[in-house]
Coordinates of C-alpha atoms in Angstrom, one line a residue:
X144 CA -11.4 51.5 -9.6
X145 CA -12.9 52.8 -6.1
X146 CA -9.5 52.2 -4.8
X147 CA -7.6 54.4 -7.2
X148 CA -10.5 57.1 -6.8
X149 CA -10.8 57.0 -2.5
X150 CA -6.7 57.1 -3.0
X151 CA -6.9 60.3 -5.2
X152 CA -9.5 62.0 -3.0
X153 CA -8.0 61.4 -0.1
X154 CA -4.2 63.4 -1.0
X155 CA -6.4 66.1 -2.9
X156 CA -5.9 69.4 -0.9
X157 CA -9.8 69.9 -0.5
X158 CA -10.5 66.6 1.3
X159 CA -10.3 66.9 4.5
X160 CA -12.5 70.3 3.9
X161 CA -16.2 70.1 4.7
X162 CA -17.8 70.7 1.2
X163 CA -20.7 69.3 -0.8
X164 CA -18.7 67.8 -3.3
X165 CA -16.8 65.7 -0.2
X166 CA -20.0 64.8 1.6
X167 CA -21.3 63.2 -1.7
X168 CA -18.3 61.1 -2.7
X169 CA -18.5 59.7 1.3
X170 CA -22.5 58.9 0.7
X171 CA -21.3 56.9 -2.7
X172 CA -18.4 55.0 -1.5
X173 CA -20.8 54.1 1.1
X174 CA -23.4 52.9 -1.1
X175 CA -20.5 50.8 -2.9
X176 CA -19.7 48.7 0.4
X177 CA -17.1 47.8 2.2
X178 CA -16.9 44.8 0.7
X179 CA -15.6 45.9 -2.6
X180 CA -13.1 47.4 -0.9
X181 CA -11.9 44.6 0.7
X182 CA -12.0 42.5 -2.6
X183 CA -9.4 45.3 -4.3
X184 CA -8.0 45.6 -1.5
X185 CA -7.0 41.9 -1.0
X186 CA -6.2 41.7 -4.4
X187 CA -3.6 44.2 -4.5
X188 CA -2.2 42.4 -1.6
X189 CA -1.7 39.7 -3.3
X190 CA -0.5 41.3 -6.3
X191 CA 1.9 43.1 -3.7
X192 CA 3.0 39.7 -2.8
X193 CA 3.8 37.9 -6.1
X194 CA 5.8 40.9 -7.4
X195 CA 7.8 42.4 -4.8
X196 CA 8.9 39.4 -2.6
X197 CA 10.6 37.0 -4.9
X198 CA 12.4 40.5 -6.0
X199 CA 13.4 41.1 -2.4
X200 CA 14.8 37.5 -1.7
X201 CA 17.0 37.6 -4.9
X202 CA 18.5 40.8 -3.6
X203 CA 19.4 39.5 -0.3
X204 CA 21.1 36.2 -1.8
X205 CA 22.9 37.9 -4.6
X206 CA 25.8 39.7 -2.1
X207 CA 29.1 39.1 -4.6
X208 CA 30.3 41.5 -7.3
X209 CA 31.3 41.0 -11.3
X210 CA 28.3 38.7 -11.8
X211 CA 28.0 38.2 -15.8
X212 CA 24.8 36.4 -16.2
X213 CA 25.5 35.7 -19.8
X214 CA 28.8 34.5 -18.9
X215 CA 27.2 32.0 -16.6
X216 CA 25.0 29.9 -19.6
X217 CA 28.0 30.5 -21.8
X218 CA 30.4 28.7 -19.1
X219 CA 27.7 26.3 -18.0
X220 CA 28.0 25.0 -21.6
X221 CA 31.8 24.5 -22.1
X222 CA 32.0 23.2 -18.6
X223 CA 30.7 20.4 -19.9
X224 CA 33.9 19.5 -21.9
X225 CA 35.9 18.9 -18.5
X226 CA 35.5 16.1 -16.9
X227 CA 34.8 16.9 -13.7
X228 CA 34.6 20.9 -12.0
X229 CA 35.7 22.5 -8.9
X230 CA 34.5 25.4 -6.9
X231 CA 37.5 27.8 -4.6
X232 CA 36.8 29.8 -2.0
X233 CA 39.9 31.9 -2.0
X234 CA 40.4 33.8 2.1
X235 CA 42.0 36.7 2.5
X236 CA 42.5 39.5 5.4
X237 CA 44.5 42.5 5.6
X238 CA 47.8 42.6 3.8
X239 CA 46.9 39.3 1.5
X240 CA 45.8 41.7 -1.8
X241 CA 49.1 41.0 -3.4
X242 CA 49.3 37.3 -2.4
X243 CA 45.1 36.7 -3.6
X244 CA 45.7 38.5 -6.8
X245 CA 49.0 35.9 -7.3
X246 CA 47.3 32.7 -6.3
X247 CA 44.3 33.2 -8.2
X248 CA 46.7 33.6 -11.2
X249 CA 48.2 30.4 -10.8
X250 CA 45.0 28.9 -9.8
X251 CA 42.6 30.0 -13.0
X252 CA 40.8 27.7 -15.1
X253 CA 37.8 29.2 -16.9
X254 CA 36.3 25.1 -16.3
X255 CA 36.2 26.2 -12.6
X256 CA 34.6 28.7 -10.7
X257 CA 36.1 31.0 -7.8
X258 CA 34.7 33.0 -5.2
X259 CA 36.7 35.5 -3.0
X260 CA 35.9 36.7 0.3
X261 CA 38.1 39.5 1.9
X262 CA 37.8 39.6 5.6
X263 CA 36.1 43.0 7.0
X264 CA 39.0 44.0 8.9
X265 CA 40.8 44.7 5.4
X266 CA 41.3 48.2 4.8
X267 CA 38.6 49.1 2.2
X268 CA 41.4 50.1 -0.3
X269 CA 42.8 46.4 -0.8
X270 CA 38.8 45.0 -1.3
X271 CA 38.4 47.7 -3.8
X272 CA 41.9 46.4 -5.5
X273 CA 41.2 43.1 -5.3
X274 CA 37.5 43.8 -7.4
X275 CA 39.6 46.1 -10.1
X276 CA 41.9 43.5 -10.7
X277 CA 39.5 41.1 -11.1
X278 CA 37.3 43.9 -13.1
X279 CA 40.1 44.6 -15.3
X280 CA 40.8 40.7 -16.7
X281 CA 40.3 40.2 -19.9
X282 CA 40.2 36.7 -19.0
X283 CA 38.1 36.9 -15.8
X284 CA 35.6 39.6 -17.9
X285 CA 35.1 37.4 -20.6
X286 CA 34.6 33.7 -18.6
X287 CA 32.6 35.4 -15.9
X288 CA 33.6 32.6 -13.3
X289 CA 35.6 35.1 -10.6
X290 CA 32.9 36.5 -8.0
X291 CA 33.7 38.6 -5.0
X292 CA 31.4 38.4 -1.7
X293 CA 30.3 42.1 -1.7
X294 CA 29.0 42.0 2.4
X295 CA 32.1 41.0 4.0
X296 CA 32.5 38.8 7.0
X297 CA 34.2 39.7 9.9
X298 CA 36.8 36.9 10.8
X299 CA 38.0 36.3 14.2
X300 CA 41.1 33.7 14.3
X301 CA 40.3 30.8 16.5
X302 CA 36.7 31.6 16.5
X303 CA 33.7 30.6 14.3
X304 CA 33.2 33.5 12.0
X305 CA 35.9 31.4 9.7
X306 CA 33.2 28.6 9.6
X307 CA 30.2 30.6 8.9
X308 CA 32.1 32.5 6.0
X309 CA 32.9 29.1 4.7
X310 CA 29.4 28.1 4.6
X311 CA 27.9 31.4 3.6
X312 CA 30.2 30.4 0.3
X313 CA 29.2 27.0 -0.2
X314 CA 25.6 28.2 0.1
X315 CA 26.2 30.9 -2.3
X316 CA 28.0 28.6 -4.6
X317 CA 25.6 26.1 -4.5
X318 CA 23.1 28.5 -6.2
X319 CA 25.3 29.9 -8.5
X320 CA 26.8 27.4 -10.5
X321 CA 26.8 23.4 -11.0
X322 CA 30.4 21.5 -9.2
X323 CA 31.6 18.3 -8.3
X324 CA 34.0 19.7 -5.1
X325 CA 34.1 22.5 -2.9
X326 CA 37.9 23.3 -2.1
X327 CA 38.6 26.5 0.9
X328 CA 42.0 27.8 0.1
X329 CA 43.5 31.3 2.3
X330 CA 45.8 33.5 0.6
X331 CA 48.4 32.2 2.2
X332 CA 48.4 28.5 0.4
X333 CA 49.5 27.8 -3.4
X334 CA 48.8 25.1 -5.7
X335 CA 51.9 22.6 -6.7
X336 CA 49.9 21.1 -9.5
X337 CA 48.1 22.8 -12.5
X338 CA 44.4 22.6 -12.7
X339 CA 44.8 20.1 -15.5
X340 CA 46.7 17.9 -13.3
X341 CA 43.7 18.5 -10.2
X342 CA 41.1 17.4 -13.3
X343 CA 42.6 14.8 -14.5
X344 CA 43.8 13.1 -11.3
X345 CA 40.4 13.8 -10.0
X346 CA 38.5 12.1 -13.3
X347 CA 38.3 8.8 -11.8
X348 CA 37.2 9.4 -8.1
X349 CA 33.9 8.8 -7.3
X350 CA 31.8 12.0 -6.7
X351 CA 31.1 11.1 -3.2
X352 CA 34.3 11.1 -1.9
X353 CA 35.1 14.0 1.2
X354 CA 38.6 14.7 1.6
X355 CA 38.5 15.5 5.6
X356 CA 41.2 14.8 7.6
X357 CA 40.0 13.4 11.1
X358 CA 41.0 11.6 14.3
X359 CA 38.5 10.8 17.4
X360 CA 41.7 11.2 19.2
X361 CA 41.4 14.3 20.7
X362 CA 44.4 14.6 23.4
X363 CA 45.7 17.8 24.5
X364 CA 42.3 19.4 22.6
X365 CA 39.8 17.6 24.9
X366 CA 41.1 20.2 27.6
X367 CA 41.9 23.0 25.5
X368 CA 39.4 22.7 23.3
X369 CA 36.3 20.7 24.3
X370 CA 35.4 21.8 27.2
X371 CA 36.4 25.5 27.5
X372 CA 34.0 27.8 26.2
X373 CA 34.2 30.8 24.3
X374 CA 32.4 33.7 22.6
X375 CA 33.4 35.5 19.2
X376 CA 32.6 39.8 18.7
X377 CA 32.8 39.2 15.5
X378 CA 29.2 37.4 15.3
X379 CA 27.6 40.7 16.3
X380 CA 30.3 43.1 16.3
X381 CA 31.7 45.1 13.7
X382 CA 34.9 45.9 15.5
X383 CA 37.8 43.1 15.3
X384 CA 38.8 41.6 18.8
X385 CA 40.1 38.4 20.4
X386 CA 37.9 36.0 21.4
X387 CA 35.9 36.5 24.9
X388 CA 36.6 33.3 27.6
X389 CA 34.0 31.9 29.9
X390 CA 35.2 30.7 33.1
X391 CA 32.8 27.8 33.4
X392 CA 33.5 24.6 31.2
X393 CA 31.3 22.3 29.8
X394 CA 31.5 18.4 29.5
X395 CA 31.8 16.3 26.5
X396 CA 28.7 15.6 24.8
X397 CA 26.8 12.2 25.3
X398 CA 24.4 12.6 22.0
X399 CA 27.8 12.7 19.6
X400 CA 31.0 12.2 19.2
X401 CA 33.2 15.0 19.0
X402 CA 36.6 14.6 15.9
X403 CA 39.1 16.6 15.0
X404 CA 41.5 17.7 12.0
X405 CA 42.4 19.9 9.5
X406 CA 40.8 23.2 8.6
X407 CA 41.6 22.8 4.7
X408 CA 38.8 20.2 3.2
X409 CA 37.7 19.1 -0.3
X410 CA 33.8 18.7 -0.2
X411 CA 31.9 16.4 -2.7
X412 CA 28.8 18.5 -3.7
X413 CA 26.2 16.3 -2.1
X414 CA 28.1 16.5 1.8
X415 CA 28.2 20.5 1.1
X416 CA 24.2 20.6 0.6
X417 CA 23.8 18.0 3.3
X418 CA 25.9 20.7 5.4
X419 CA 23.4 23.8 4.4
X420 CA 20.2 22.4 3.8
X421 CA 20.4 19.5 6.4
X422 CA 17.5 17.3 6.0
X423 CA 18.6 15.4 9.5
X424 CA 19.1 18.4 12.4
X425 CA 22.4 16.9 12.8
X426 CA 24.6 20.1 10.6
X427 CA 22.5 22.6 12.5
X428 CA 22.5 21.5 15.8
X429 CA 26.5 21.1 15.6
X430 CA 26.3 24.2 13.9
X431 CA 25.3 25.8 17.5
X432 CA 26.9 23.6 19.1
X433 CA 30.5 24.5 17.5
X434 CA 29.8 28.8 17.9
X435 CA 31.2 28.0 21.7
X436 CA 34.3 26.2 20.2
X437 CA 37.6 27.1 19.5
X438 CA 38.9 26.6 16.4
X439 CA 35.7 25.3 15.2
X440 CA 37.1 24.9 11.4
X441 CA 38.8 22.1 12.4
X442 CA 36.3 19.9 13.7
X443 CA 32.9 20.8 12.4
X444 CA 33.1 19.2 9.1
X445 CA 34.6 16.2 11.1
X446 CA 32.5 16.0 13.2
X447 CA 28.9 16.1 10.9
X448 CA 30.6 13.7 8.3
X449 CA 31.5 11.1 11.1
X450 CA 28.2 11.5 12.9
X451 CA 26.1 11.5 9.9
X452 CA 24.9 7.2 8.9
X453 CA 25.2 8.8 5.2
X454 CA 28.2 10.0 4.8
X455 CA 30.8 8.5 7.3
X456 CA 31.4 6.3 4.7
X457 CA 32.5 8.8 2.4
X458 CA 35.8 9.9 4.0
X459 CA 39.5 9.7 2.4
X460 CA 41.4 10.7 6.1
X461 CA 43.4 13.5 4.2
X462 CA 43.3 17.1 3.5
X463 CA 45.8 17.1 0.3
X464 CA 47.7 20.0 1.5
X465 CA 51.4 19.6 2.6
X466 CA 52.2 22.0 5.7
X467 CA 54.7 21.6 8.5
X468 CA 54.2 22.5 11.8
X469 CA 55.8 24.6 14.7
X470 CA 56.8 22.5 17.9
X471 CA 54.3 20.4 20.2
X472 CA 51.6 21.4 20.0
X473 CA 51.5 21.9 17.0
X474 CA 49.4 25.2 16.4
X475 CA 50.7 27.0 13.7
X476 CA 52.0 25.8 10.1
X477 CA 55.7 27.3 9.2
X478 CA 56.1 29.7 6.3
X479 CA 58.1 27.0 3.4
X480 CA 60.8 27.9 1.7
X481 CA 63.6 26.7 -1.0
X482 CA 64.8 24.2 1.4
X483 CA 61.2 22.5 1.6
X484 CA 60.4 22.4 -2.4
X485 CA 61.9 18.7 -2.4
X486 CA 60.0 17.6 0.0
X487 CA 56.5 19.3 -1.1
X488 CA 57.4 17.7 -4.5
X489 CA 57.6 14.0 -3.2
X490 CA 54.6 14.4 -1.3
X491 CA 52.3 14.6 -4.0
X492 CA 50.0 16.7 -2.4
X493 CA 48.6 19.2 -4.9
X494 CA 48.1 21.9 -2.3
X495 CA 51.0 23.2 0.8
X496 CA 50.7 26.4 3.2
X497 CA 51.8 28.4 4.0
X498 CA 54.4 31.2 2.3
X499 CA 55.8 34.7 2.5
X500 CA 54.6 37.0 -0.3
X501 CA 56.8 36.2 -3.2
X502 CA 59.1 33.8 -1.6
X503 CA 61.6 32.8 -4.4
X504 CA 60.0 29.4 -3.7
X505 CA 56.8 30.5 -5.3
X506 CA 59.0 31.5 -8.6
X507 CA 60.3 27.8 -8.7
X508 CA 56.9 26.2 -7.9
X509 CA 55.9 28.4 -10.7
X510 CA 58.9 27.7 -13.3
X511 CA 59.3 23.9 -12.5
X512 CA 55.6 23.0 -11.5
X513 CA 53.0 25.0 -12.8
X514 CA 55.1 26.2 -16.4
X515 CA 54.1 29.4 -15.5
X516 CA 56.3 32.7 -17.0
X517 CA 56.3 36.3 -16.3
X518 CA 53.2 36.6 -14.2
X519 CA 50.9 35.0 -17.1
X520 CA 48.4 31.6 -16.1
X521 CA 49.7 28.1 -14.4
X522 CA 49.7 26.2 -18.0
X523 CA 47.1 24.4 -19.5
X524 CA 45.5 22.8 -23.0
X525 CA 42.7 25.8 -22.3
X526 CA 45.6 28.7 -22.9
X527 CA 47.9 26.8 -24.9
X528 CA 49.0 27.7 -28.6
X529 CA 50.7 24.6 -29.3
X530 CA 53.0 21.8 -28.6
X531 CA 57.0 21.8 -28.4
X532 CA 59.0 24.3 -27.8
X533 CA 58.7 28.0 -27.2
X534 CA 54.7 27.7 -27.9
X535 CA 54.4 26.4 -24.5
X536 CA 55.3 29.0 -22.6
X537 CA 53.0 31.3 -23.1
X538 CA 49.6 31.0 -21.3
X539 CA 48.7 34.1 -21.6
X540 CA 45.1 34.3 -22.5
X541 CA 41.6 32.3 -23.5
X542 CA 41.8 30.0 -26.5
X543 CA 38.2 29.4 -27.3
X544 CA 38.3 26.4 -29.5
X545 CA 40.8 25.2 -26.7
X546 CA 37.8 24.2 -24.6
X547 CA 37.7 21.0 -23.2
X548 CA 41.7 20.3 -24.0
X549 CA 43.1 18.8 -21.0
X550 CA 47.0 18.9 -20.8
X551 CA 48.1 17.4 -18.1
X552 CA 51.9 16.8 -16.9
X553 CA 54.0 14.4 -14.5
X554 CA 52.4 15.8 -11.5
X555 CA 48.5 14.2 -12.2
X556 CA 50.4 11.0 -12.3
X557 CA 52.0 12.0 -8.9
X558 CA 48.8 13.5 -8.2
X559 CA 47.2 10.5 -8.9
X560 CA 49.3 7.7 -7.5
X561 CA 48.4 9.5 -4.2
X562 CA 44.8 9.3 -4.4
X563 CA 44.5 5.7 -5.8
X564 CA 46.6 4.8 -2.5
X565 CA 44.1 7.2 -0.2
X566 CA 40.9 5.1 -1.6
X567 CA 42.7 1.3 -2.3
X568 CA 39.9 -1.0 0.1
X569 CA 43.4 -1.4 2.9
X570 CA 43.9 2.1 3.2
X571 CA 40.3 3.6 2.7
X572 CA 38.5 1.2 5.2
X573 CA 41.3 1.3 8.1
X574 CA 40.9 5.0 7.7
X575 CA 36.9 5.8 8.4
X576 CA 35.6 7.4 11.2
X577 CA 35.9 5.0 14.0

């Protein structure tokens, strides 16, 4: 109460004005002591504390869009139906809007959950069309399970903004929503298998299990790669530019060993904490130590995993994705196309990169693979309004009491036979980090 009453004196007009009426209220809040004024005093503190941090932290953390909280316990509940649950980041940078809004299409399953990051360089006009598209869903609206990251990254290619957007999203999911893997797709990639087939090929496989492929064999990268050093703008700079060389070079390390491999991984949920909250120093101290490197995506999740006692154990040497490559060396995946759908078939990979927007092979992945028609959903027992004939084709919408319904088609048993062959004791063992 003295508090409130020194606080109301002392923005009154007439305090700082030499009359009786002042002088008194100074000789009594004398008399009180300044001891009861640091007793309120400390007490509001703490009161200040309890009530307006937590609130502060929360802001910070929550930076994505078309958060339903509702939606979250009502999909927390019917996610227990599937088997087992994945969580997408979905990549995207200027001119990718029409591609994202496509592959999430073909990618939904309201068992899932789906995070999409547009890079900063986008034009603000395609992030705000990629949020009113995703606004606009019936679907997406009513599941909830389609976020947006709402402070954009600025991605530099070849540098390690990539990496730090990718953990920024596993950090984010993490919080968000219960999984069993992380998958990191770009708008450039597409699914050849529905998300039936992913969950039901994936039913059996231990939750453990990393799909990272690696190789200590560096070759032409020790060079080009390990010892040259680098700095990226876009860690401090808003403004998109190449990436800055140092002159000097740096030797190998001595305290790890350094791997190498494909940027596109599928993380079990326990290796993605172990990556953010590292309980051993080994994630962070890579962390730095990868910020120098070029191409860091495609050896710092190698690298922790193989270092790591825990989890080296854990690796199936593949990244599931089918992509062919330019020339030695063997930089840059080439765009598919109608000639390459036989061979991304056999492969039974249920992912491949990268293609043109609206290549006519997307239409026949769509038509042959996914049972996908006129722009609707990739099929699956969660849309479907039936069995035989016409009733299949359309996947147009959420069946609630479909829930749970798995229906899964010739590619999980592709799907499948793949997997079973990447963890069989031969294969699995030969292929650890060595």
């Amino acid at each position: 109460m003295c508090w409130l009453t020194f606080y109301s004196f002392y923005h009154s007009p007439s305090f700082f004005t030499f009359s009786p009426s002042n002088f008194q209220f100074l000789a009594i809040f004398s008399q009180m002591g300044l001891k009861i004024f640091m007793v309120f005093f400390m007490l509001t503190s703490v009161l200040f504390f309890f009530l307006f941090i937590p609130t502060r932290l929360t802001t910070q953390i929550s930076t994505f869009r078309n958060v339903n909280i509702d939606s979250l316990s009502f999909i927390r509940a019917s996610n227990s139906s599937y088997p087992v649950t994945f969580a997408y980041l979905i990549s995207a940078s200027k001119g990718d809007s029409v591609k994202l809004k496509r592959l999430l299409r073909v990618l939904y399953h309201p068992g899932n959950y789906y995070l999409i990051h547009m890079d900063y360089g986008a034009p603000e006009a395609e992030h705000r069309d990629v949020a009113e598209h995703v606004a606009s869903d019936p679907v997406y609206g009513e599941v909830g399970n389609v976020w947006i990251v709402g402070k954009r990254n600025l991605v530099t290619y070849r540098g390690p903004t990539m990496l730090a957007t990718t953990l920024h999203a596993i950090a984010i999911l993490l919080r968000t929503c219960q999984w069993d893997w992380f998958i990191n797709l770009s708008a450039s990639d597409y699914p050849l298998v529905t998300q039936d087939d992913l969950i039901q090929a994936f039913s059996e496989v231990p939750r453990d299990i990393n799909f990272i492929q690696h190789s200590s064999r560096l070759g032409w990268k020790l060079n080009k790669r390990g010892k040259p050093i680098m700095i990226d703008p876009g860690l401090y700079s808003l403004n998109k530019s190449e990436i800055w060389w140092v002159i000097k070079q740096r030797s190998l390390p001595t305290s790890f060993k350094l791997y190498t491999g494909s940027a596109w991984t599928i993380l079990s949920r326990s290796f993605a904490e172990y990556c953010i909250i590292g309980w051993e120093n080994l994630p962070r101290t890579l962390l730095l130590y990868y910020t120098n490197f070029v191409s860091s995506p495609e050896g710092y999740f190698q690298t922790v995993i193989c270092n790591s006692k825990s989890y080296k154990n854990t690796t199936a040497n593949h990244d599931l994705h089918y992509i062919t490559w330019d020339n030695p060396p063997k930089q840059h995946p080439r765009s598919l196309g109608i000639k390459d759908y036989r061979k991304m078939v056999l492969s039974n990979r249920p992912f491949a990169r990268k293609f043109k927007r609206n290549d006519a092979v997307l239409d026949r992945i769509d038509r042959d693979l996914l049972k996908r028609y006129r722009g609707h959903f990739s099929f699956g027992g969660w849309c479907s309004q039936g069995s035989g004939g016409k009733k299949n084709r359309a996947c147009s919408g959420l069946r609630s009491e479909n829930y749970g319904l798995l229906k899964p088609g010739p590619a999980s048993r592709r799907l499948k036979n793949l997997i079973t062959k990447l963890l069989s004791d031969r294969f699995f063992r030969q292929q650890q980090c060595r």
